[in-house]
mmCIF file of C-alpha atoms and ligand atoms in Angstrom:
data_model
loop_
_atom_site.group_PDB
_atom_site.id
_atom_site.type_symbol
_atom_site.label_atom_id
_atom_site.label_comp_id
_atom_site.label_asym_id
_atom_site.label_seq_id
_atom_site.Cartn_x
_atom_site.Cartn_y
_atom_site.Cartn_z
ATOM 1 C CA UNK A 5 74.630 -206.343 -6.098
ATOM 2 C CA UNK A 6 76.427 -208.864 -3.740
ATOM 3 C CA UNK A 7 78.435 -207.614 -0.762
ATOM 4 C CA UNK A 8 82.168 -207.981 -1.016
ATOM 5 C CA UNK A 9 83.817 -211.170 -0.002
ATOM 6 C CA UNK A 10 87.383 -212.314 0.231
ATOM 7 C CA UNK A 11 87.884 -214.857 -2.536
ATOM 8 C CA UNK A 12 86.917 -214.596 -6.032
ATOM 9 C CA UNK A 13 87.207 -216.543 -9.287
ATOM 10 C CA UNK A 14 87.940 -213.408 -11.180
ATOM 11 C CA UNK A 15 88.951 -209.803 -9.985
ATOM 12 C CA UNK A 16 88.617 -207.074 -12.567
ATOM 13 C CA UNK A 17 90.583 -203.780 -12.092
ATOM 14 C CA UNK A 18 88.717 -200.865 -13.617
ATOM 15 C CA UNK A 19 84.914 -200.135 -14.583
ATOM 16 C CA UNK A 20 85.499 -198.371 -17.891
ATOM 17 C CA UNK A 21 84.112 -199.777 -21.057
ATOM 18 C CA UNK A 22 86.546 -202.706 -21.064
ATOM 19 C CA UNK A 23 86.075 -203.904 -17.447
ATOM 20 C CA UNK A 24 82.269 -203.384 -17.684
ATOM 21 C CA UNK A 25 82.062 -205.429 -20.867
ATOM 22 C CA UNK A 26 83.809 -208.107 -19.401
ATOM 23 C CA UNK A 27 81.773 -208.217 -16.224
ATOM 24 C CA UNK A 28 78.614 -208.119 -18.253
ATOM 25 C CA UNK A 29 79.569 -211.293 -20.489
ATOM 26 C CA UNK A 30 81.407 -213.408 -17.895
ATOM 27 C CA UNK A 31 79.450 -216.682 -17.187
ATOM 28 C CA UNK A 32 77.426 -216.518 -13.997
ATOM 29 C CA UNK A 33 79.232 -219.647 -12.820
ATOM 30 C CA UNK A 34 82.183 -217.357 -11.925
ATOM 31 C CA UNK A 35 82.271 -215.363 -9.085
ATOM 32 C CA UNK A 36 83.322 -212.023 -10.077
ATOM 33 C CA UNK A 37 84.504 -208.614 -8.499
ATOM 34 C CA UNK A 38 85.053 -205.457 -10.209
ATOM 35 C CA UNK A 39 86.728 -202.577 -8.348
ATOM 36 C CA UNK A 40 87.104 -198.879 -9.549
ATOM 37 C CA UNK A 41 88.638 -195.900 -7.696
ATOM 38 C CA UNK A 42 85.729 -193.767 -8.849
ATOM 39 C CA UNK A 43 82.640 -193.205 -6.919
ATOM 40 C CA UNK A 44 79.253 -194.729 -7.281
ATOM 41 C CA UNK A 45 77.424 -191.667 -7.916
ATOM 42 C CA UNK A 46 78.294 -189.033 -10.684
ATOM 43 C CA UNK A 47 80.795 -186.275 -9.534
ATOM 44 C CA UNK A 48 83.908 -184.740 -11.243
ATOM 45 C CA UNK A 49 86.408 -186.715 -9.106
ATOM 46 C CA UNK A 50 88.080 -189.534 -11.224
ATOM 47 C CA UNK A 51 85.802 -188.800 -14.183
ATOM 48 C CA UNK A 52 87.486 -190.226 -17.453
ATOM 49 C CA UNK A 53 89.384 -187.141 -19.355
ATOM 50 C CA UNK A 54 87.824 -188.248 -22.981
ATOM 51 C CA UNK A 55 86.513 -186.525 -26.116
ATOM 52 C CA UNK A 56 83.492 -188.810 -25.891
ATOM 53 C CA UNK A 57 82.978 -189.529 -29.521
ATOM 54 C CA UNK A 58 81.781 -193.030 -30.603
ATOM 55 C CA UNK A 59 83.252 -193.597 -33.918
ATOM 56 C CA UNK A 60 81.860 -195.928 -36.245
ATOM 57 C CA UNK A 61 84.147 -199.048 -34.814
ATOM 58 C CA UNK A 62 82.619 -198.458 -31.565
ATOM 59 C CA UNK A 63 79.141 -197.925 -32.816
ATOM 60 C CA UNK A 64 79.262 -201.387 -34.723
ATOM 61 C CA UNK A 65 80.690 -203.174 -31.665
ATOM 62 C CA UNK A 66 77.739 -201.679 -29.550
ATOM 63 C CA UNK A 67 75.463 -203.410 -32.022
ATOM 64 C CA UNK A 68 77.462 -206.728 -31.836
ATOM 65 C CA UNK A 69 76.856 -206.440 -28.044
ATOM 66 C CA UNK A 70 72.969 -205.805 -28.578
ATOM 67 C CA UNK A 71 73.106 -202.300 -27.339
ATOM 68 C CA UNK A 72 71.722 -198.981 -28.819
ATOM 69 C CA UNK A 73 72.813 -195.810 -26.939
ATOM 70 C CA UNK A 74 70.120 -194.561 -24.666
ATOM 71 C CA UNK A 75 69.078 -190.614 -24.906
ATOM 72 C CA UNK A 76 70.140 -189.822 -21.346
ATOM 73 C CA UNK A 77 73.865 -190.519 -22.374
ATOM 74 C CA UNK A 78 74.053 -188.251 -25.555
ATOM 75 C CA UNK A 79 75.093 -184.643 -25.867
ATOM 76 C CA UNK A 80 74.267 -182.036 -28.367
ATOM 77 C CA UNK A 81 75.006 -181.983 -31.257
ATOM 78 C CA UNK A 82 75.064 -185.169 -33.300
ATOM 79 C CA UNK A 83 78.180 -184.694 -35.389
ATOM 80 C CA UNK A 84 78.264 -185.578 -39.085
ATOM 81 C CA UNK A 85 81.449 -183.818 -40.219
ATOM 82 C CA UNK A 86 84.982 -183.197 -39.224
ATOM 83 C CA UNK A 87 86.450 -179.923 -40.058
ATOM 84 C CA UNK A 88 90.254 -180.473 -40.479
ATOM 85 C CA UNK A 89 92.434 -177.349 -39.877
ATOM 86 C CA UNK A 90 95.877 -178.126 -41.075
ATOM 87 C CA UNK A 91 98.015 -175.151 -39.770
ATOM 88 C CA UNK A 92 101.310 -176.446 -41.431
ATOM 89 C CA UNK A 93 99.885 -176.365 -44.919
ATOM 90 C CA UNK A 94 97.687 -173.533 -44.240
ATOM 91 C CA UNK A 95 94.524 -175.698 -45.611
ATOM 92 C CA UNK A 96 91.056 -176.422 -44.411
ATOM 93 C CA UNK A 97 88.896 -179.455 -45.343
ATOM 94 C CA UNK A 98 85.421 -180.915 -44.241
ATOM 95 C CA UNK A 99 84.910 -184.597 -44.218
ATOM 96 C CA UNK A 100 81.910 -186.822 -43.745
ATOM 97 C CA UNK A 101 82.101 -188.557 -40.672
ATOM 98 C CA UNK A 102 79.487 -190.500 -38.382
ATOM 99 C CA UNK A 103 79.986 -189.845 -34.704
ATOM 100 C CA UNK A 104 77.736 -190.300 -31.692
ATOM 101 C CA UNK A 105 78.481 -187.351 -29.215
ATOM 102 C CA UNK A 106 78.198 -188.596 -25.592
ATOM 103 C CA UNK A 107 78.783 -187.566 -22.128
ATOM 104 C CA UNK A 108 81.600 -189.877 -21.217
ATOM 105 C CA UNK A 109 80.892 -190.353 -17.756
ATOM 106 C CA UNK A 110 77.373 -191.108 -18.351
ATOM 107 C CA UNK A 111 78.300 -193.720 -20.910
ATOM 108 C CA UNK A 112 80.585 -195.533 -18.731
ATOM 109 C CA UNK A 113 77.943 -195.680 -15.888
ATOM 110 C CA UNK A 114 75.256 -196.760 -18.298
ATOM 111 C CA UNK A 115 77.556 -199.841 -19.578
ATOM 112 C CA UNK A 116 78.279 -200.639 -15.793
ATOM 113 C CA UNK A 117 74.426 -200.567 -15.148
ATOM 114 C CA UNK A 118 74.078 -203.353 -17.568
ATOM 115 C CA UNK A 119 76.325 -205.834 -15.560
ATOM 116 C CA UNK A 120 74.350 -208.591 -13.876
ATOM 117 C CA UNK A 121 73.469 -208.320 -10.086
ATOM 118 C CA UNK A 122 75.470 -211.479 -9.219
ATOM 119 C CA UNK A 123 78.803 -209.413 -9.873
ATOM 120 C CA UNK A 124 80.032 -207.617 -6.870
ATOM 121 C CA UNK A 125 81.095 -203.940 -7.834
ATOM 122 C CA UNK A 126 83.216 -202.069 -5.367
ATOM 123 C CA UNK A 127 83.611 -198.351 -5.990
ATOM 124 C CA UNK A 128 86.157 -196.129 -4.166
ATOM 125 C CA UNK A 129 88.400 -198.743 -4.255
ATOM 126 C CA UNK A 130 92.028 -198.571 -5.396
ATOM 127 C CA UNK A 131 93.982 -201.511 -6.510
ATOM 128 C CA UNK A 132 97.581 -201.215 -5.113
ATOM 129 C CA UNK A 133 99.561 -204.378 -6.222
ATOM 130 C CA UNK A 134 99.235 -208.227 -6.195
ATOM 131 C CA UNK A 135 101.465 -211.419 -5.452
ATOM 132 C CA UNK A 136 101.292 -214.998 -6.644
ATOM 133 C CA UNK A 137 100.465 -217.460 -4.239
ATOM 134 C CA UNK A 138 100.516 -221.446 -5.236
ATOM 135 C CA UNK A 139 97.851 -221.163 -7.998
ATOM 136 C CA UNK A 140 96.075 -217.877 -6.897
ATOM 137 C CA UNK A 141 96.702 -214.269 -6.582
ATOM 138 C CA UNK A 142 96.478 -212.190 -3.434
ATOM 139 C CA UNK A 143 95.552 -208.698 -4.480
ATOM 140 C CA UNK A 144 95.975 -205.718 -2.297
ATOM 141 C CA UNK A 145 93.129 -203.023 -2.215
ATOM 142 C CA UNK A 146 92.456 -199.747 -0.426
ATOM 143 C CA UNK A 147 88.977 -198.611 0.307
ATOM 144 C CA UNK A 148 88.230 -195.693 2.599
ATOM 145 C CA UNK A 149 91.857 -195.600 3.732
ATOM 146 C CA UNK A 150 91.721 -199.286 4.786
ATOM 147 C CA UNK A 151 93.961 -201.548 3.292
ATOM 148 C CA UNK A 152 93.019 -205.225 2.846
ATOM 149 C CA UNK A 153 93.703 -208.301 0.640
ATOM 150 C CA UNK A 154 91.632 -210.675 -1.395
ATOM 151 C CA UNK A 155 92.227 -214.020 -3.319
ATOM 152 C CA UNK A 156 91.612 -214.660 -6.762
ATOM 153 C CA UNK A 157 92.280 -217.127 -9.583
ATOM 154 C CA UNK A 158 92.305 -214.571 -12.350
ATOM 155 C CA UNK A 159 93.337 -210.718 -12.332
ATOM 156 C CA UNK A 160 92.076 -208.450 -15.187
ATOM 157 C CA UNK A 161 93.487 -205.097 -15.638
ATOM 158 C CA UNK A 162 91.012 -202.928 -17.389
ATOM 159 C CA UNK A 163 92.490 -199.976 -15.769
ATOM 160 C CA UNK A 164 93.264 -197.743 -18.793
ATOM 161 C CA UNK A 165 96.420 -195.837 -20.008
ATOM 162 C CA UNK A 166 98.364 -195.637 -16.570
ATOM 163 C CA UNK A 167 97.465 -199.458 -15.771
ATOM 164 C CA UNK A 168 98.964 -200.334 -12.486
ATOM 165 C CA UNK A 169 98.315 -204.094 -13.125
ATOM 166 C CA UNK A 170 100.273 -203.722 -16.218
ATOM 167 C CA UNK A 171 103.131 -202.054 -14.315
ATOM 168 C CA UNK A 172 103.067 -204.860 -11.573
ATOM 169 C CA UNK A 173 102.869 -207.945 -13.791
ATOM 170 C CA UNK A 174 104.376 -207.112 -17.260
ATOM 171 C CA UNK A 175 108.025 -206.126 -18.208
ATOM 172 C CA UNK A 176 107.033 -205.405 -21.905
ATOM 173 C CA UNK A 177 107.843 -202.079 -23.474
ATOM 174 C CA UNK A 178 105.137 -199.533 -22.905
ATOM 175 C CA UNK A 179 103.465 -197.649 -25.641
ATOM 176 C CA UNK A 180 104.484 -193.998 -26.437
ATOM 177 C CA UNK A 181 103.120 -191.583 -23.807
ATOM 178 C CA UNK A 182 101.277 -188.319 -24.588
ATOM 179 C CA UNK A 183 99.954 -185.711 -22.098
ATOM 180 C CA UNK A 184 96.398 -184.816 -22.938
ATOM 181 C CA UNK A 185 94.830 -181.731 -21.710
ATOM 182 C CA UNK A 186 91.046 -180.818 -22.173
ATOM 183 C CA UNK A 187 89.468 -177.572 -21.069
ATOM 184 C CA UNK A 188 85.817 -176.920 -21.079
ATOM 185 C CA UNK A 189 84.380 -173.413 -22.020
ATOM 186 C CA UNK A 190 80.895 -171.989 -21.760
ATOM 187 C CA UNK A 191 79.656 -171.030 -25.227
ATOM 188 C CA UNK A 192 76.381 -170.319 -27.045
ATOM 189 C CA UNK A 193 77.962 -170.566 -30.585
ATOM 190 C CA UNK A 194 76.820 -173.053 -32.853
ATOM 191 C CA UNK A 195 79.511 -175.741 -33.974
ATOM 192 C CA UNK A 196 77.785 -178.476 -36.095
ATOM 193 C CA UNK A 197 81.044 -180.372 -36.838
ATOM 194 C CA UNK A 198 84.362 -181.476 -34.791
ATOM 195 C CA UNK A 199 87.366 -179.906 -35.273
ATOM 196 C CA UNK A 200 90.795 -181.562 -35.608
ATOM 197 C CA UNK A 201 93.940 -179.485 -35.660
ATOM 198 C CA UNK A 202 97.201 -180.516 -37.337
ATOM 199 C CA UNK A 203 100.061 -178.140 -36.126
ATOM 200 C CA UNK A 204 103.844 -179.411 -35.448
ATOM 201 C CA UNK A 205 104.365 -176.361 -33.503
ATOM 202 C CA UNK A 206 101.800 -177.726 -30.894
ATOM 203 C CA UNK A 207 102.141 -181.593 -31.220
ATOM 204 C CA UNK A 208 103.261 -184.352 -33.618
ATOM 205 C CA UNK A 209 99.793 -185.983 -32.648
ATOM 206 C CA UNK A 210 96.597 -183.826 -32.950
ATOM 207 C CA UNK A 211 94.192 -181.381 -31.106
ATOM 208 C CA UNK A 212 90.567 -181.387 -31.384
ATOM 209 C CA UNK A 213 87.404 -179.270 -30.414
ATOM 210 C CA UNK A 214 83.915 -180.533 -30.035
ATOM 211 C CA UNK A 215 80.552 -178.841 -28.897
ATOM 212 C CA UNK A 216 79.050 -180.569 -25.838
ATOM 213 C CA UNK A 217 75.793 -179.072 -25.123
ATOM 214 C CA UNK A 218 76.185 -175.379 -23.960
ATOM 215 C CA UNK A 219 80.071 -176.029 -23.642
ATOM 216 C CA UNK A 220 82.929 -176.097 -25.959
ATOM 217 C CA UNK A 221 85.547 -178.836 -25.195
ATOM 218 C CA UNK A 222 89.172 -178.252 -26.575
ATOM 219 C CA UNK A 223 91.657 -180.879 -26.200
ATOM 220 C CA UNK A 224 95.148 -181.740 -27.324
ATOM 221 C CA UNK A 225 97.912 -184.645 -26.890
ATOM 222 C CA UNK A 226 101.405 -183.143 -26.264
ATOM 223 C CA UNK A 227 104.557 -185.229 -26.523
ATOM 224 C CA UNK A 228 105.868 -186.287 -23.358
ATOM 225 C CA UNK A 229 108.440 -184.009 -21.794
ATOM 226 C CA UNK A 230 107.163 -181.131 -23.815
ATOM 227 C CA UNK A 231 105.519 -178.202 -22.176
ATOM 228 C CA UNK A 232 101.717 -179.562 -22.409
ATOM 229 C CA UNK A 233 100.349 -176.249 -20.824
ATOM 230 C CA UNK A 234 102.310 -173.998 -22.982
ATOM 231 C CA UNK A 235 101.331 -175.921 -26.033
ATOM 232 C CA UNK A 236 97.573 -175.727 -24.888
ATOM 233 C CA UNK A 237 97.824 -171.844 -24.816
ATOM 234 C CA UNK A 238 99.393 -171.672 -28.202
ATOM 235 C CA UNK A 239 96.498 -173.838 -29.312
ATOM 236 C CA UNK A 240 93.884 -171.528 -27.729
ATOM 237 C CA UNK A 241 95.437 -168.492 -29.193
ATOM 238 C CA UNK A 242 95.543 -170.185 -32.806
ATOM 239 C CA UNK A 243 91.623 -171.102 -32.492
ATOM 240 C CA UNK A 244 90.891 -167.461 -31.374
ATOM 241 C CA UNK A 245 92.939 -166.225 -34.275
ATOM 242 C CA UNK A 246 90.783 -167.866 -36.726
ATOM 243 C CA UNK A 247 87.614 -166.726 -35.147
ATOM 244 C CA UNK A 248 86.490 -169.050 -32.553
ATOM 245 C CA UNK A 249 84.873 -167.497 -29.852
ATOM 246 C CA UNK A 250 86.346 -169.304 -26.710
ATOM 247 C CA UNK A 251 84.138 -168.139 -23.655
ATOM 248 C CA UNK A 252 85.025 -168.682 -19.956
ATOM 249 C CA UNK A 253 86.976 -171.763 -18.920
ATOM 250 C CA UNK A 254 84.748 -173.824 -16.539
ATOM 251 C CA UNK A 255 86.774 -176.870 -16.008
ATOM 252 C CA UNK A 256 90.314 -178.406 -16.854
ATOM 253 C CA UNK A 257 91.214 -182.012 -16.719
ATOM 254 C CA UNK A 258 94.203 -183.947 -18.044
ATOM 255 C CA UNK A 259 95.729 -187.455 -18.365
ATOM 256 C CA UNK A 260 97.962 -189.682 -20.153
ATOM 257 C CA UNK A 261 97.104 -190.897 -23.703
ATOM 258 C CA UNK A 262 98.997 -194.014 -25.157
ATOM 259 C CA UNK A 263 100.023 -194.250 -28.710
ATOM 260 C CA UNK A 264 100.925 -197.688 -29.693
ATOM 261 C CA UNK A 265 103.469 -197.534 -32.436
ATOM 262 C CA UNK A 266 104.720 -201.098 -32.223
ATOM 263 C CA UNK A 267 103.149 -204.666 -31.798
ATOM 264 C CA UNK A 268 105.489 -205.328 -29.009
ATOM 265 C CA UNK A 269 103.894 -202.501 -26.978
ATOM 266 C CA UNK A 270 100.865 -204.433 -26.822
ATOM 267 C CA UNK A 271 100.612 -206.887 -23.788
ATOM 268 C CA UNK A 272 97.742 -209.272 -23.122
ATOM 269 C CA UNK A 273 98.255 -212.375 -20.600
ATOM 270 C CA UNK A 274 101.035 -213.201 -18.301
ATOM 271 C CA UNK A 275 100.304 -216.241 -15.837
ATOM 272 C CA UNK A 276 96.999 -215.531 -14.223
ATOM 273 C CA UNK A 277 96.806 -211.784 -15.158
ATOM 274 C CA UNK A 278 95.169 -210.639 -18.401
ATOM 275 C CA UNK A 279 95.192 -206.912 -19.892
ATOM 276 C CA UNK A 280 92.109 -205.548 -21.796
ATOM 277 C CA UNK A 281 91.286 -201.957 -23.345
ATOM 278 C CA UNK A 282 93.899 -199.222 -22.995
ATOM 279 C CA UNK A 283 95.896 -201.076 -20.308
ATOM 280 C CA UNK A 284 96.740 -203.645 -22.940
ATOM 281 C CA UNK A 285 97.933 -200.722 -25.553
ATOM 282 C CA UNK A 286 94.905 -201.029 -27.439
ATOM 283 C CA UNK A 287 94.048 -197.718 -28.946
ATOM 284 C CA UNK A 288 94.394 -196.089 -32.381
ATOM 285 C CA UNK A 289 97.559 -194.508 -32.813
ATOM 286 C CA UNK A 290 96.421 -192.325 -35.774
ATOM 287 C CA UNK A 291 93.091 -191.116 -33.989
ATOM 288 C CA UNK A 292 93.275 -191.990 -30.411
ATOM 289 C CA UNK A 293 90.042 -193.690 -30.549
ATOM 290 C CA UNK A 294 90.061 -196.460 -27.948
ATOM 291 C CA UNK A 295 86.273 -197.049 -26.981
ATOM 292 C CA UNK A 296 85.905 -199.626 -29.818
ATOM 293 C CA UNK A 297 89.209 -201.746 -28.439
ATOM 294 C CA UNK A 298 87.740 -201.769 -24.912
ATOM 295 C CA UNK A 299 84.297 -202.931 -26.008
ATOM 296 C CA UNK A 300 85.993 -205.663 -28.373
ATOM 297 C CA UNK A 301 88.849 -206.986 -25.969
ATOM 298 C CA UNK A 302 86.594 -207.082 -23.055
ATOM 299 C CA UNK A 303 84.189 -209.058 -25.151
ATOM 300 C CA UNK A 304 86.702 -211.277 -26.551
ATOM 301 C CA UNK A 305 88.291 -211.896 -22.983
ATOM 302 C CA UNK A 306 84.994 -212.685 -21.479
ATOM 303 C CA UNK A 307 84.312 -215.394 -24.189
ATOM 304 C CA UNK A 308 87.676 -216.946 -23.761
ATOM 305 C CA UNK A 309 87.382 -217.404 -20.050
ATOM 306 C CA UNK A 310 83.930 -218.736 -20.381
ATOM 307 C CA UNK A 311 85.191 -221.288 -22.926
ATOM 308 C CA UNK A 312 88.085 -222.324 -20.666
ATOM 309 C CA UNK A 313 89.166 -221.177 -17.349
ATOM 310 C CA UNK A 314 92.746 -221.726 -19.060
ATOM 311 C CA UNK A 315 91.723 -218.602 -21.145
ATOM 312 C CA UNK A 316 95.191 -217.843 -22.376
ATOM 313 C CA UNK A 317 95.278 -219.339 -25.907
ATOM 314 C CA UNK A 318 91.665 -218.455 -26.558
ATOM 315 C CA UNK A 319 92.234 -214.859 -25.787
ATOM 316 C CA UNK A 320 95.319 -214.493 -27.548
ATOM 317 C CA UNK A 321 93.836 -216.071 -30.738
ATOM 318 C CA UNK A 322 90.982 -213.627 -30.674
ATOM 319 C CA UNK A 323 93.208 -210.615 -30.372
ATOM 320 C CA UNK A 324 95.260 -211.328 -33.173
ATOM 321 C CA UNK A 325 92.722 -209.151 -35.355
ATOM 322 C CA UNK A 326 93.135 -206.450 -33.068
ATOM 323 C CA UNK A 327 96.992 -206.353 -33.390
ATOM 324 C CA UNK A 328 96.609 -206.303 -37.100
ATOM 325 C CA UNK A 329 94.310 -203.378 -36.658
ATOM 326 C CA UNK A 330 96.902 -201.280 -34.818
ATOM 327 C CA UNK A 331 99.464 -202.369 -37.530
ATOM 328 C CA UNK A 332 96.876 -200.825 -40.297
ATOM 329 C CA UNK A 333 96.361 -197.832 -38.128
ATOM 330 C CA UNK A 334 100.048 -197.156 -38.058
ATOM 331 C CA UNK A 335 100.365 -197.535 -41.754
ATOM 332 C CA UNK A 336 97.849 -194.509 -41.953
ATOM 333 C CA UNK A 337 99.917 -192.406 -39.859
ATOM 334 C CA UNK A 338 102.055 -190.764 -42.695
ATOM 335 C CA UNK A 339 99.136 -189.768 -44.644
ATOM 336 C CA UNK A 340 97.763 -188.048 -41.692
ATOM 337 C CA UNK A 341 100.798 -186.625 -39.755
ATOM 338 C CA UNK A 342 103.589 -186.232 -42.543
ATOM 339 C CA UNK A 343 103.152 -182.589 -43.723
ATOM 340 C CA UNK A 344 103.974 -183.306 -47.251
ATOM 341 C CA UNK A 345 101.764 -186.341 -47.650
ATOM 342 C CA UNK A 346 98.774 -184.720 -45.802
ATOM 343 C CA UNK A 347 99.125 -181.555 -48.212
ATOM 344 C CA UNK A 348 98.670 -184.092 -51.146
ATOM 345 C CA UNK A 349 95.665 -185.665 -49.667
ATOM 346 C CA UNK A 350 93.920 -182.583 -48.488
ATOM 347 C CA UNK A 351 94.821 -180.706 -51.670
ATOM 348 C CA UNK A 352 93.407 -183.205 -53.745
ATOM 349 C CA UNK A 353 90.089 -182.938 -52.253
ATOM 350 C CA UNK A 354 89.493 -186.459 -52.066
ATOM 351 C CA UNK A 355 86.489 -187.485 -50.178
ATOM 352 C CA UNK A 356 85.908 -183.815 -48.640
ATOM 353 C CA UNK A 357 82.682 -182.189 -48.700
ATOM 354 C CA UNK A 358 82.439 -179.318 -51.160
HETATM 355 C C1 FAD B 7 91.898 -186.756 -23.986
HETATM 356 C C2 FAD B 7 91.441 -188.292 -24.354
HETATM 357 C C3 FAD B 7 90.242 -188.229 -25.517
HETATM 358 C C4 FAD B 7 89.821 -189.462 -26.065
HETATM 359 N N1 FAD B 7 88.759 -189.127 -26.699
HETATM 360 C C5 FAD B 7 88.258 -190.438 -27.205
HETATM 361 C C6 FAD B 7 87.159 -190.376 -28.137
HETATM 362 O O1 FAD B 7 86.524 -189.418 -28.273
HETATM 363 N N2 FAD B 7 86.628 -191.735 -28.605
HETATM 364 C C7 FAD B 7 87.287 -192.889 -28.103
HETATM 365 O O2 FAD B 7 86.889 -194.049 -28.660
HETATM 366 N N3 FAD B 7 88.325 -192.918 -27.446
HETATM 367 C C8 FAD B 7 88.898 -191.745 -27.006
HETATM 368 N N4 FAD B 7 90.014 -191.956 -26.123
HETATM 369 C C9 FAD B 7 90.441 -193.023 -25.722
HETATM 370 C C10 FAD B 7 89.467 -193.693 -24.652
HETATM 371 O O3 FAD B 7 89.256 -192.680 -23.640
HETATM 372 C C11 FAD B 7 90.151 -194.815 -23.983
HETATM 373 O O4 FAD B 7 91.011 -195.908 -24.887
HETATM 374 C C12 FAD B 7 89.165 -195.793 -23.247
HETATM 375 O O5 FAD B 7 88.614 -195.105 -22.278
HETATM 376 C C13 FAD B 7 89.689 -197.198 -22.767
HETATM 377 O O6 FAD B 7 88.886 -197.863 -21.952
HETATM 378 P P1 FAD B 7 89.229 -198.699 -20.903
HETATM 379 O O7 FAD B 7 88.124 -199.372 -20.244
HETATM 380 O O8 FAD B 7 90.418 -199.469 -21.310
HETATM 381 O O9 FAD B 7 89.965 -197.694 -19.695
HETATM 382 P P2 FAD B 7 89.368 -196.571 -19.072
HETATM 383 O O10 FAD B 7 88.291 -195.866 -19.646
HETATM 384 O O11 FAD B 7 90.628 -195.462 -18.847
HETATM 385 O O12 FAD B 7 88.817 -197.113 -17.642
HETATM 386 C C14 FAD B 7 89.824 -197.339 -16.685
HETATM 387 C C15 FAD B 7 89.020 -197.346 -15.374
HETATM 388 O O13 FAD B 7 89.842 -197.982 -14.361
HETATM 389 C C16 FAD B 7 89.933 -197.209 -13.236
HETATM 390 N N5 FAD B 7 91.107 -197.295 -12.577
HETATM 391 C C17 FAD B 7 92.430 -197.154 -12.942
HETATM 392 N N6 FAD B 7 93.249 -197.281 -12.171
HETATM 393 C C18 FAD B 7 92.902 -197.863 -11.038
HETATM 394 C C19 FAD B 7 93.193 -198.416 -10.025
HETATM 395 N N7 FAD B 7 94.569 -198.560 -9.476
HETATM 396 N N8 FAD B 7 92.282 -198.845 -9.052
HETATM 397 C C20 FAD B 7 91.118 -198.911 -9.407
HETATM 398 N N9 FAD B 7 90.644 -198.448 -10.323
HETATM 399 C C21 FAD B 7 91.338 -197.871 -11.513
HETATM 400 C C22 FAD B 7 89.434 -195.780 -13.636
HETATM 401 O O14 FAD B 7 88.877 -195.033 -12.715
HETATM 402 C C23 FAD B 7 88.600 -196.097 -14.839
HETATM 403 O O15 FAD B 7 87.296 -196.271 -14.456
HETATM 404 C C24 FAD B 7 90.268 -190.466 -25.312
HETATM 405 C C25 FAD B 7 91.372 -190.584 -24.520
HETATM 406 C C26 FAD B 7 91.810 -189.460 -24.039
HETATM 407 C C27 FAD B 7 93.075 -189.432 -22.952
#
């Protein structure tokens, strides 16, 4: 890895799946810097709060990118079904699903390890702001309490749901915001499926439970402005009441999760600034699956920049299919989140496991 300089062609803020994918595929002719506030070595500080399930779309994209998931990244068990608990209609169904259960921090670090050594990576570095100066951008960063600036031709916001790059460079409408809480509990119980809970008393989105080695991870996404902690306690109580033996809590985490309900809540390019992954608003509004969008948009942006440093047209063309995909996911929402329609779907038994 190169030491940090003060002039780059491309600066990427965020080394999550989106940022790592761009950095991996950008042409070697560009001088690239990746900045992330997280530490170089595994610790719980700034770890991504995530369910860590790789859905089929993410698996397919990993295959397109020429990747298979290493064993060191996997969590026990691998899951082939979802148990859907509908508390509003008092229904339970099992559906076949193909997920890869991963340790999210290890997954991110593995993707980052694939980035070429010609790319400079600066950990423990916080992006603060940027200004335009002639045909370049001056980016303000903070590392070890020292504030400094660097110059770049292109700035990429791969900084996730609470994107500061988006806030500083775009005035477009933001996606709807939910507060997600996740708690980890010690458990010895078997749980060979993933649980999704639909319950309007808790949220108009959904809640989940996933076994992760010898832990049970429970999560929920509460509507912004509602009492997220209180709703979580209600969820815990309801899971206990149906027989889940929730052990001692060992970790609690929380963050914002986006729900993009309209195309105008997506943002991609503005002058010399581009957005990818959740910073762009790319996340499924029906399931909160975001890793596939991060991988896809990262790859599309790298390809567009490799073809032409004036990448705007190329990138906007390739993300058209992602926009269509977000529209289709929104069309699915009534069948999942409207009590009456969900009741019909679940009662019919269509696609459910006996
Ligand atoms: C609770 C929860 C559960 C989820 N479960 C799943 C799931 O099971 N499967 C799935 O596919 N998706 C899931 N998602 C969505 C998924 O986590 C995101 O959509 C995905 O991580 C987006 O990737 P990204 O690279 O765009 O951003 P991120 O993964 O969020 O990465 C952003 C990076 O930018 C860094 N950063 C942020 N701000 C700054 C700054 N100012 N300066 C420097 N660095 C900065 C962060 O440290 C981070 O490394 C979940 C989301 C949540 C909140």
